[in-house]
């Protein structure tokens, strides 16, 4: 290896001492939860907890009935069904998230075995990246990743890509204090771990390794368990609390009511009466437990899980890879989106915005060679879909511009002979190349760099200098980079370059080029869609205030007359305490020169204000904020750490996919509300039927197995049907819902109680009618007898198996048609609107109908049913469909009132 005399570096004993004192250059991997822990976490869902309590009560009652001889093994059908409901809901959710996590496991792998050139014991040698220690002298060359945080000792034309940490693609580094950038995110003489040398070379002394580096701090911040409760979890907690209280109140009413009735009827007591009373109490408690079990919607956890899982799968087709299921719905509750600039709002590829070459028309040979020869960049054609630049992004943008104009730079570069070249440096602020031109047959000096420097080297300027300066000012106001170009034909015997500087001042000015990282085409429309949906958008970037504001202006977020208070720099943000920031955080639109932990603090402050925050980003610098947000969205071509910290990965890097994720989330929440409307109507009806039966002293006409079919199987299919409804663009016109809102809103309450009570009256009347009439076919149904027997509380003839089958089928079909009303709920449209686009819904509706026919026809003793006649099936389907037609009339009347 080459001998270095200036730096001797560390000796072997010093390396060991440093490693012992400061640790190794590796990132501590996060502790992984065991699979069991991940699975058991699913049992913390509030509805699951209620089901587990109901399961325990049900097992107790079933054991008593079985071991006392009052029932056969069929007594255990109910607890078995509840257990299946619990396992289905937890296992499905666990499996979906486990599958998604496997796709991300590779992202945690960090390559610590890359060789790095260091100076140790006075010699240049190679060691593995993980073996770097504090105090090491590291040699930095173009294209290499910086292995640790260090202070530069040498910097020759050194440019570093810090986009993984700050979002800025190219940062000029120097050891000259006069050239330090005071507003730089990291000091101009520091090189940070995880960033890449874009151009030039240098030498640095390491001062931080492993977890102590800025990259390590970001990585650690990305692993912190934020444990942010999602809006849906909060609302399901509220629903669980309501169901628990309501079922306990109804159960209490049953116990109190039956006790009062017993004492009124019993009169005086003796010992034998107390024995009978004990049996009565036990039966009362069993009825109360039955009410609690019936009140619990066994199918709800499974249905919510299936809805989330189905959306998770369908969102993948719209380029949203969902890793955590809750993110599907939480995205719809987002009130704020904090977005990175580079790679998210912009394309993260420098492109020529406009060229102004003076004194010539078209792209002349001089212009072609000036760009092709005076450059160290290359174009990568390996990806047929996208040509990318290798090397300096600004120079790459120029080569891409030639390519777009049908000019291949390589033949120009290969056919010309490079005589001398000065690479770009922050001190000179230009690059120069002397070459033997193959086009002109002469030796030419080509120069490009800062326009004001290049103009100072020129004697021949084709246009008025003020015109050029005005054009430059216009570009700079748009936060664009500008380059000036000049050339001169070399005359023999004359010096043009001395001591690494151009000494000639008689160059000819060619023109200027404006270069920018363009805003993605779809972003302005997507931002507008989010703003119209009531979602605030905040740009959080490591770039300069001017660039950030210009990008904000281009996407429609920052107006010309915008108040300056809507912008903060990272330094200003850090100086303010939380109390002061909380007063202005909601109105903030742009945070520039932000460091990684600034973004995390911003998200946490917004959450303190009750905001539901989504964060988008593609760099390692975004990871802590991605992790702490309710929803983290990483870009498909983002860094591994960013993806690992996120909940959703936007595969096509398109901000419009984010607005689509909001639409999916809001539509999914509405579908969950529709299912709750559907299921709670069933449970209200079933609970009240059991409650009425308890006070009248009659057994419930619905058996445990029948209720399990309704609550578990049918409801699961109904959830699938409602979850399969396509998302609606209409939801993007609504304001975000409040996290404090109860999941059952006022219109839902009206529908649940109104329709539920109506079903109870109808079904109670049906039971009364069947008790006092011997029904063998519905063709003999008498409306007059139905009304006459409604308040006839005599014992009657009881219910025959055929009548019980008719009642069970009527109960299910009423819910079946109500499912169509649930589909149309909150749409303001007919249930038949867009029915052609709901093939999944119709298919599942047919499956439910077929399932009911199969249960009744072949369920036998297990379901306490007997087959029904074909004519009765037709009468039941037709007569119960009035539920749908009444719903259609109500919706039509409501629409007419709106107009």
Coordinates of N, CA and C in Angstrom, one line a residue, residues 425-621:
X425 N -14.2 22.9 -7.4 CA -13.9 23.1 -6.0 C -14.7 24.3 -5.4
X426 N -14.9 24.2 -4.1 CA -15.7 25.3 -3.5 C -14.9 26.6 -3.5
X427 N -13.6 26.4 -3.5 CA -12.7 27.6 -3.5 C -12.8 28.3 -4.9
X428 N -12.6 27.6 -6.0 CA -12.6 28.2 -7.3 C -14.1 28.5 -7.8
X429 N -15.0 27.6 -7.5 CA -16.4 27.7 -7.9 C -16.5 27.5 -9.4
X430 N -15.6 26.8 -10.0 CA -15.8 26.4 -11.5 C -15.0 25.2 -11.7
X431 N -15.3 24.6 -12.9 CA -14.5 23.4 -13.4 C -14.0 23.8 -14.8
X432 N -12.8 23.4 -15.1 CA -12.2 23.8 -16.4 C -11.5 22.5 -17.1
X433 N -11.6 22.4 -18.4 CA -11.0 21.3 -19.2 C -10.4 21.9 -20.4
X434 N -9.1 21.5 -20.7 CA -8.5 21.8 -21.9 C -8.5 20.5 -22.7
X435 N -9.0 20.6 -24.0 CA -9.1 19.4 -24.8 C -8.8 19.6 -26.2
X436 N -8.3 18.6 -26.9 CA -8.2 18.7 -28.4 C -9.5 18.3 -29.0
X437 N -10.2 19.3 -29.5 CA -11.6 19.1 -30.0 C -11.6 18.3 -31.3
X438 N -12.4 17.2 -31.3 CA -12.5 16.4 -32.5 C -13.5 17.1 -33.5
X439 N -14.3 18.0 -33.0 CA -15.3 18.7 -33.9 C -14.6 19.8 -34.6
X440 N -13.8 20.6 -33.9 CA -13.2 21.8 -34.5 C -11.7 21.6 -34.9
X441 N -11.1 20.5 -34.5 CA -9.7 20.3 -34.8 C -8.8 21.3 -34.1
X442 N -9.2 21.8 -33.0 CA -8.4 22.8 -32.3 C -8.4 22.5 -30.8
X443 N -7.4 23.1 -30.1 CA -7.3 22.9 -28.7 C -8.2 24.0 -28.0
X444 N -9.1 23.6 -27.2 CA -10.1 24.5 -26.6 C -10.2 24.4 -25.1
X445 N -10.3 25.5 -24.4 CA -10.6 25.6 -23.0 C -12.0 25.8 -22.7
X446 N -12.6 24.8 -22.0 CA -14.1 24.9 -21.7 C -14.1 25.1 -20.1
X447 N -15.0 26.0 -19.7 CA -15.2 26.4 -18.3 C -16.7 26.4 -18.0
X448 N -17.0 25.9 -16.8 CA -18.4 26.1 -16.3 C -18.4 26.2 -14.8
X449 N -19.3 27.0 -14.3 CA -19.3 27.2 -12.8 C -20.3 28.3 -12.4
X450 N -20.1 28.9 -11.3 CA -20.9 30.0 -10.8 C -21.0 31.1 -11.8
X451 N -22.1 31.5 -12.3 CA -22.2 32.5 -13.4 C -21.4 33.8 -13.2
X452 N -21.5 34.3 -11.9 CA -20.8 35.6 -11.6 C -19.3 35.4 -11.8
X453 N -18.8 34.2 -11.4 CA -17.3 33.9 -11.6 C -17.0 33.8 -13.0
X454 N -17.8 33.0 -13.8 CA -17.5 32.8 -15.2 C -17.6 34.1 -16.0
X455 N -18.5 35.0 -15.7 CA -18.6 36.3 -16.3 C -17.4 37.1 -16.1
X456 N -16.8 37.0 -14.9 CA -15.6 37.7 -14.6 C -14.4 37.3 -15.4
X457 N -14.5 36.1 -16.0 CA -13.4 35.5 -16.8 C -13.5 35.8 -18.3
X458 N -14.7 36.4 -18.6 CA -15.0 36.6 -20.0 C -14.8 38.1 -20.5
X459 N -14.3 38.1 -21.7 CA -14.1 39.4 -22.4 C -15.2 39.6 -23.4
X460 N -15.6 38.5 -24.0 CA -16.6 38.5 -25.1 C -17.9 38.0 -24.5
X461 N -18.9 39.0 -24.3 CA -20.2 38.6 -23.8 C -21.2 39.1 -24.8
X462 N -21.9 38.1 -25.5 CA -22.8 38.4 -26.6 C -23.9 39.3 -26.3
X463 N -24.4 39.4 -25.1 CA -25.6 40.2 -24.7 C -25.2 41.2 -23.6
X464 N -26.1 42.1 -23.3 CA -25.9 43.0 -22.2 C -25.8 42.2 -20.9
X465 N -24.8 42.6 -20.1 CA -24.6 41.9 -18.8 C -25.8 42.0 -17.8
X466 N -26.4 43.2 -17.9 CA -27.6 43.4 -17.0 C -28.7 42.4 -17.3
X467 N -28.8 42.1 -18.6 CA -29.9 41.1 -19.1 C -29.6 39.7 -18.5
X468 N -28.3 39.4 -18.4 CA -27.9 38.1 -17.9 C -28.2 38.1 -16.4
X469 N -27.8 39.1 -15.7 CA -28.0 39.2 -14.2 C -29.5 39.2 -13.9
X470 N -30.3 39.8 -14.7 CA -31.8 39.8 -14.4 C -32.3 38.4 -14.6
X471 N -31.8 37.7 -15.6 CA -32.3 36.3 -15.8 C -31.8 35.4 -14.7
X472 N -30.6 35.6 -14.2 CA -30.1 34.8 -13.1 C -30.9 35.1 -11.8
X473 N -31.3 36.3 -11.6 CA -32.1 36.7 -10.4 C -33.5 36.0 -10.5
X474 N -34.0 35.9 -11.7 CA -35.3 35.2 -11.8 C -35.2 33.7 -11.5
X475 N -34.1 33.1 -11.9 CA -33.9 31.7 -11.6 C -33.7 31.5 -10.1
X476 N -32.9 32.4 -9.5 CA -32.5 32.2 -8.1 C -33.7 32.4 -7.2
X477 N -34.6 33.3 -7.7 CA -35.9 33.5 -6.9 C -36.8 32.2 -6.9
X478 N -36.5 31.4 -7.9 CA -37.2 30.1 -8.0 C -36.4 29.0 -7.4
X479 N -35.4 29.4 -6.6 CA -34.6 28.4 -5.9 C -33.9 27.4 -6.8
X480 N -33.5 27.9 -8.0 CA -32.8 27.0 -8.9 C -31.3 27.2 -8.9
X481 N -30.6 26.1 -9.2 CA -29.1 26.3 -9.4 C -28.8 26.8 -10.8
X482 N -27.8 27.6 -10.9 CA -27.5 28.2 -12.2 C -26.0 28.0 -12.5
X483 N -25.7 27.7 -13.7 CA -24.3 27.5 -14.2 C -24.1 28.4 -15.4
X484 N -22.9 29.0 -15.4 CA -22.5 29.8 -16.5 C -21.4 29.0 -17.3
X485 N -21.4 29.2 -18.7 CA -20.5 28.4 -19.6 C -19.7 29.4 -20.4
X486 N -18.4 29.1 -20.6 CA -17.6 29.9 -21.4 C -16.5 29.0 -22.1
X487 N -15.8 29.6 -23.1 CA -14.8 28.8 -23.8 C -13.8 29.8 -24.4
X488 N -12.7 29.3 -24.8 CA -11.8 30.0 -25.7 C -10.9 29.1 -26.4
X489 N -10.5 29.5 -27.6 CA -9.6 28.6 -28.4 C -8.1 28.9 -27.9
X490 N -7.4 27.8 -27.6 CA -6.1 28.0 -27.1 C -5.1 28.4 -28.1
X491 N -4.3 29.4 -27.8 CA -3.2 29.9 -28.6 C -1.9 29.4 -28.1
X492 N -1.1 28.9 -29.0 CA 0.2 28.4 -28.6 C 1.1 29.4 -27.9
X493 N 1.8 29.0 -26.8 CA 2.7 29.9 -26.1 C 2.0 30.8 -25.1
X494 N 0.8 30.6 -24.9 CA 0.1 31.5 -24.0 C -0.4 30.6 -22.8
X495 N -0.3 31.1 -21.6 CA -0.7 30.4 -20.4 C -2.2 30.6 -20.1
X496 N -2.9 29.6 -19.9 CA -4.3 29.7 -19.5 C -4.6 29.2 -18.1
X497 N -3.8 28.3 -17.7 CA -4.0 27.7 -16.3 C -2.7 27.7 -15.6
X498 N -2.7 28.3 -14.4 CA -1.5 28.3 -13.6 C -1.9 28.1 -12.1
X499 N -1.1 27.2 -11.4 CA -1.3 27.0 -10.0 C -2.8 26.7 -9.7
X500 N -3.3 25.8 -10.6 CA -4.7 25.3 -10.5 C -5.8 26.4 -10.6
X501 N -5.5 27.4 -11.3 CA -6.4 28.5 -11.5 C -6.3 29.0 -13.0
X502 N -7.5 29.5 -13.5 CA -7.5 30.1 -14.8 C -6.9 31.5 -14.7
X503 N -5.9 31.8 -15.5 CA -5.3 33.1 -15.5 C -5.7 34.0 -16.7
X504 N -6.4 33.4 -17.6 CA -6.9 34.1 -18.8 C -8.2 34.8 -18.5
X505 N -8.4 36.0 -19.0 CA -9.7 36.7 -18.8 C -10.3 37.1 -20.1
X506 N -9.9 36.5 -21.2 CA -10.5 36.8 -22.5 C -11.3 35.7 -23.1
X507 N -12.1 35.0 -22.2 CA -12.9 33.9 -22.7 C -14.2 34.5 -23.3
X508 N -14.9 33.6 -24.1 CA -16.2 34.0 -24.7 C -17.3 33.3 -23.9
X509 N -18.3 34.2 -23.4 CA -19.4 33.7 -22.6 C -20.4 33.0 -23.5
X510 N -20.7 31.7 -23.2 CA -21.7 31.0 -24.0 C -23.1 31.2 -23.6
X511 N -23.3 31.1 -22.2 CA -24.7 31.3 -21.8 C -24.9 30.7 -20.4
X512 N -26.1 30.6 -19.9 CA -26.4 30.1 -18.6 C -27.5 28.9 -18.7
X513 N -27.4 28.1 -17.7 CA -28.4 27.0 -17.6 C -29.0 27.0 -16.2
X514 N -30.3 26.8 -16.1 CA -31.0 26.7 -14.8 C -31.3 25.3 -14.6
X515 N -30.9 24.8 -13.4 CA -31.1 23.4 -13.0 C -31.9 23.3 -11.8
X516 N -32.8 22.3 -11.7 CA -33.6 22.2 -10.5 C -34.0 20.7 -10.3
X517 N -34.4 20.4 -9.1 CA -35.0 19.1 -8.8 C -36.5 19.3 -8.9
X518 N -37.0 18.9 -10.1 CA -38.4 19.2 -10.4 C -39.4 18.6 -9.4
X519 N -40.5 19.3 -9.2 CA -41.6 18.8 -8.5 C -42.3 17.6 -9.3
X520 N -42.6 16.6 -8.6 CA -43.3 15.5 -9.3 C -44.6 16.0 -9.9
X521 N -44.9 15.5 -11.1 CA -46.1 16.1 -11.9 C -47.4 16.0 -11.1
X522 N -47.5 14.8 -10.4 CA -48.8 14.6 -9.8 C -49.0 15.3 -8.4
X523 N -47.9 15.9 -7.9 CA -47.9 16.4 -6.5 C -48.9 17.6 -6.3
X524 N -48.9 18.7 -7.2 CA -49.8 19.8 -7.0 C -51.3 19.3 -6.8
X525 N -51.7 18.5 -7.7 CA -53.1 18.0 -7.7 C -53.3 17.2 -6.4
X526 N -52.4 16.4 -6.0 CA -52.5 15.5 -4.8 C -52.6 16.4 -3.5
X527 N -51.7 17.5 -3.5 CA -51.7 18.4 -2.4 C -53.1 19.1 -2.3
X528 N -53.6 19.5 -3.5 CA -54.9 20.2 -3.5 C -56.0 19.3 -3.0
X529 N -55.9 18.0 -3.4 CA -56.9 17.0 -2.9 C -56.9 16.9 -1.4
X530 N -55.6 16.8 -0.8 CA -55.5 16.7 0.6 C -56.0 18.0 1.3
X531 N -55.7 19.2 0.8 CA -56.1 20.4 1.4 C -57.7 20.5 1.4
X532 N -58.3 20.1 0.2 CA -59.7 20.1 0.1 C -60.4 19.1 1.0
X533 N -59.6 18.1 1.4 CA -60.2 17.1 2.3 C -60.0 17.5 3.8
X534 N -59.5 18.7 4.0 CA -59.3 19.2 5.3 C -58.1 18.8 6.0
X535 N -57.1 18.3 5.2 CA -55.9 17.8 5.8 C -54.8 18.8 5.6
X536 N -54.1 19.2 6.7 CA -53.0 20.1 6.6 C -51.8 19.5 6.1
X537 N -51.0 20.2 5.3 CA -49.7 19.6 4.8 C -48.6 20.5 5.2
X538 N -47.5 19.9 5.8 CA -46.4 20.7 6.2 C -45.1 20.1 5.6
X539 N -44.3 21.0 5.0 CA -43.0 20.5 4.4 C -42.0 20.6 5.5
X540 N -41.3 19.5 5.7 CA -40.2 19.4 6.7 C -39.0 18.9 5.9
X541 N -38.0 19.8 5.8 CA -36.8 19.5 4.9 C -35.6 20.0 5.5
X542 N -34.4 19.4 5.1 CA -33.1 19.9 5.5 C -32.6 21.0 4.5
X543 N -33.4 21.3 3.5 CA -33.0 22.3 2.5 C -33.1 23.7 3.0
X544 N -32.6 24.6 2.2 CA -32.6 26.1 2.6 C -34.1 26.6 2.6
X545 N -34.3 27.7 3.4 CA -35.6 28.3 3.4 C -36.1 28.7 2.0
X546 N -35.2 29.3 1.2 CA -35.6 29.7 -0.1 C -36.1 28.6 -1.0
X547 N -35.4 27.5 -1.0 CA -35.8 26.4 -1.8 C -37.1 25.8 -1.3
X548 N -37.2 25.6 0.0 CA -38.4 25.0 0.6 C -39.6 25.9 0.3
X549 N -39.5 27.2 0.4 CA -40.7 28.1 0.1 C -41.0 28.0 -1.4
X550 N -40.0 27.9 -2.3 CA -40.3 27.8 -3.7 C -41.0 26.5 -4.1
X551 N -40.5 25.4 -3.5 CA -41.2 24.2 -3.7 C -42.7 24.3 -3.2
X552 N -42.8 24.9 -2.0 CA -44.2 25.1 -1.4 C -45.0 25.9 -2.4
X553 N -44.4 26.9 -3.0 CA -45.2 27.7 -3.9 C -45.6 26.9 -5.2
X554 N -44.7 26.1 -5.7 CA -45.0 25.3 -6.9 C -46.1 24.3 -6.6
X555 N -46.2 23.8 -5.4 CA -47.2 22.7 -5.2 C -48.5 23.3 -4.6
X556 N -48.5 24.7 -4.5 CA -49.8 25.3 -4.1 C -50.0 25.4 -2.6
X557 N -48.9 25.2 -1.8 CA -49.0 25.2 -0.3 C -48.6 26.6 0.2
X558 N -47.6 27.3 -0.4 CA -47.1 28.5 0.1 C -47.5 29.7 -0.9
X559 N -48.2 30.6 -0.4 CA -48.7 31.7 -1.3 C -47.8 32.9 -1.3
X560 N -47.9 33.7 -2.3 CA -47.0 34.9 -2.4 C -47.0 35.8 -1.2
X561 N -48.3 35.9 -0.6 CA -48.4 36.8 0.5 C -48.5 36.1 1.9
X562 N -47.9 34.9 1.9 CA -47.9 34.0 3.1 C -47.2 34.7 4.3
X563 N -47.8 34.6 5.4 CA -47.2 35.1 6.6 C -45.9 34.4 7.0
X564 N -44.9 35.2 7.3 CA -43.6 34.6 7.6 C -43.7 33.7 8.8
X565 N -44.7 33.9 9.7 CA -44.8 33.1 10.9 C -45.2 31.6 10.6
X566 N -45.5 31.4 9.3 CA -45.9 30.0 8.9 C -44.6 29.2 8.5
X567 N -43.5 29.8 8.7 CA -42.2 29.2 8.4 C -41.2 29.3 9.5
X568 N -40.5 28.2 9.8 CA -39.5 28.2 10.8 C -38.2 27.5 10.3
X569 N -37.1 27.9 10.7 CA -35.9 27.1 10.4 C -35.6 26.2 11.6
X570 N -34.8 25.2 11.3 CA -34.4 24.2 12.3 C -33.8 24.8 13.6
X571 N -33.0 25.8 13.4 CA -32.4 26.5 14.5 C -33.4 27.3 15.3
X572 N -34.4 28.0 14.7 CA -35.4 28.7 15.4 C -36.3 27.7 16.1
X573 N -36.6 26.6 15.5 CA -37.5 25.5 16.0 C -36.8 24.9 17.3
X574 N -35.5 24.7 17.2 CA -34.8 24.1 18.4 C -34.7 25.1 19.6
X575 N -34.7 26.4 19.3 CA -34.6 27.4 20.4 C -35.9 27.6 21.1
X576 N -37.0 27.3 20.5 CA -38.3 27.5 21.1 C -38.7 26.3 22.0
X577 N -39.3 26.7 23.2 CA -39.7 25.6 24.0 C -41.1 25.1 23.6
X578 N -41.5 23.9 24.1 CA -42.7 23.3 23.7 C -44.0 24.2 23.8
X579 N -44.0 24.9 24.9 CA -45.1 25.8 25.2 C -45.3 26.8 24.1
X580 N -44.2 27.4 23.7 CA -44.3 28.4 22.6 C -44.6 27.8 21.3
X581 N -44.1 26.6 21.0 CA -44.3 26.0 19.7 C -45.8 25.5 19.6
X582 N -46.4 25.0 20.7 CA -47.7 24.5 20.7 C -48.7 25.6 20.2
X583 N -48.3 26.9 20.4 CA -49.2 28.0 20.1 C -49.3 28.2 18.6
X584 N -48.2 27.8 17.9 CA -48.1 28.1 16.4 C -47.9 26.9 15.6
X585 N -47.8 25.7 16.2 CA -47.5 24.5 15.5 C -48.5 24.1 14.4
X586 N -49.8 24.4 14.7 CA -50.9 24.0 13.7 C -50.8 24.9 12.5
X587 N -50.4 26.1 12.6 CA -50.4 27.1 11.5 C -49.1 26.9 10.7
X588 N -48.1 26.3 11.2 CA -46.8 26.1 10.6 C -47.0 25.3 9.3
X589 N -46.3 25.8 8.2 CA -46.4 25.2 6.9 C -45.1 24.6 6.4
X590 N -44.0 25.3 6.8 CA -42.7 24.9 6.3 C -41.7 24.9 7.5
X591 N -40.9 23.8 7.6 CA -39.8 23.8 8.6 C -38.6 23.4 7.7
X592 N -37.7 24.4 7.5 CA -36.5 24.2 6.7 C -35.3 24.0 7.6
X593 N -34.2 23.5 7.0 CA -33.0 23.2 7.7 C -33.2 22.4 8.9
X594 N -34.2 21.4 8.8 CA -34.6 20.6 9.9 C -33.6 19.4 10.1
X595 N -33.3 19.1 11.3 CA -32.5 17.9 11.6 C -33.5 16.7 11.9
X596 N -33.0 15.5 11.8 CA -33.9 14.3 12.0 C -34.8 14.4 13.2
X597 N -34.2 14.7 14.4 CA -35.0 14.7 15.6 C -36.0 15.9 15.7
X598 N -35.7 17.0 14.9 CA -36.7 18.1 14.8 C -38.0 17.5 14.3
X599 N -37.9 16.7 13.3 CA -39.2 16.1 12.7 C -40.0 15.3 13.7
X600 N -39.2 14.5 14.5 CA -39.9 13.7 15.5 C -40.6 14.6 16.5
X601 N -39.9 15.7 16.9 CA -40.5 16.6 17.9 C -41.7 17.3 17.3
X602 N -41.6 17.7 16.1 CA -42.8 18.3 15.4 C -44.0 17.4 15.5
X603 N -43.8 16.1 15.1 CA -44.9 15.1 15.1 C -45.5 15.0 16.5
X604 N -44.6 14.9 17.5 CA -45.1 14.7 18.9 C -45.9 15.9 19.4
X605 N -45.4 17.1 19.0 CA -46.2 18.3 19.4 C -47.5 18.4 18.7
X606 N -47.6 18.0 17.5 CA -48.9 18.0 16.8 C -49.8 17.0 17.4
X607 N -49.3 15.9 17.8 CA -50.1 14.9 18.5 C -50.7 15.4 19.8
X608 N -49.8 16.2 20.5 CA -50.3 16.8 21.8 C -51.5 17.8 21.5
X609 N -51.5 18.3 20.3 CA -52.7 19.2 19.9 C -53.9 18.4 19.4
X610 N -53.8 17.1 19.6 CA -54.9 16.3 19.1 C -55.0 15.9 17.7
X611 N -53.9 16.2 17.0 CA -53.8 15.9 15.5 C -53.5 14.4 15.3
X612 N -54.0 13.9 14.2 CA -53.6 12.5 13.7 C -52.6 12.8 12.6
X613 N -51.4 12.4 12.8 CA -50.3 12.8 12.0 C -49.8 11.6 11.1
X614 N -49.7 11.9 9.8 CA -49.1 11.0 8.8 C -47.8 11.6 8.4
X615 N -46.7 10.9 8.3 CA -45.4 11.4 7.9 C -44.9 10.7 6.7
X616 N -44.5 11.4 5.7 CA -43.9 10.8 4.5 C -42.4 11.1 4.4
X617 N -41.6 10.2 3.9 CA -40.2 10.4 3.7 C -39.5 9.3 3.1
X618 N -38.3 9.5 2.6 CA -37.6 8.5 2.0 C -36.2 8.3 2.5
X619 N -35.7 9.2 3.4 CA -34.4 9.1 3.9 C -34.3 8.6 5.3
X620 N -33.1 8.2 5.7 CA -32.9 7.8 7.1 C -33.2 8.9 8.1
X621 N -33.1 10.2 7.6 CA -33.4 11.3 8.5 C -34.9 11.3 8.8

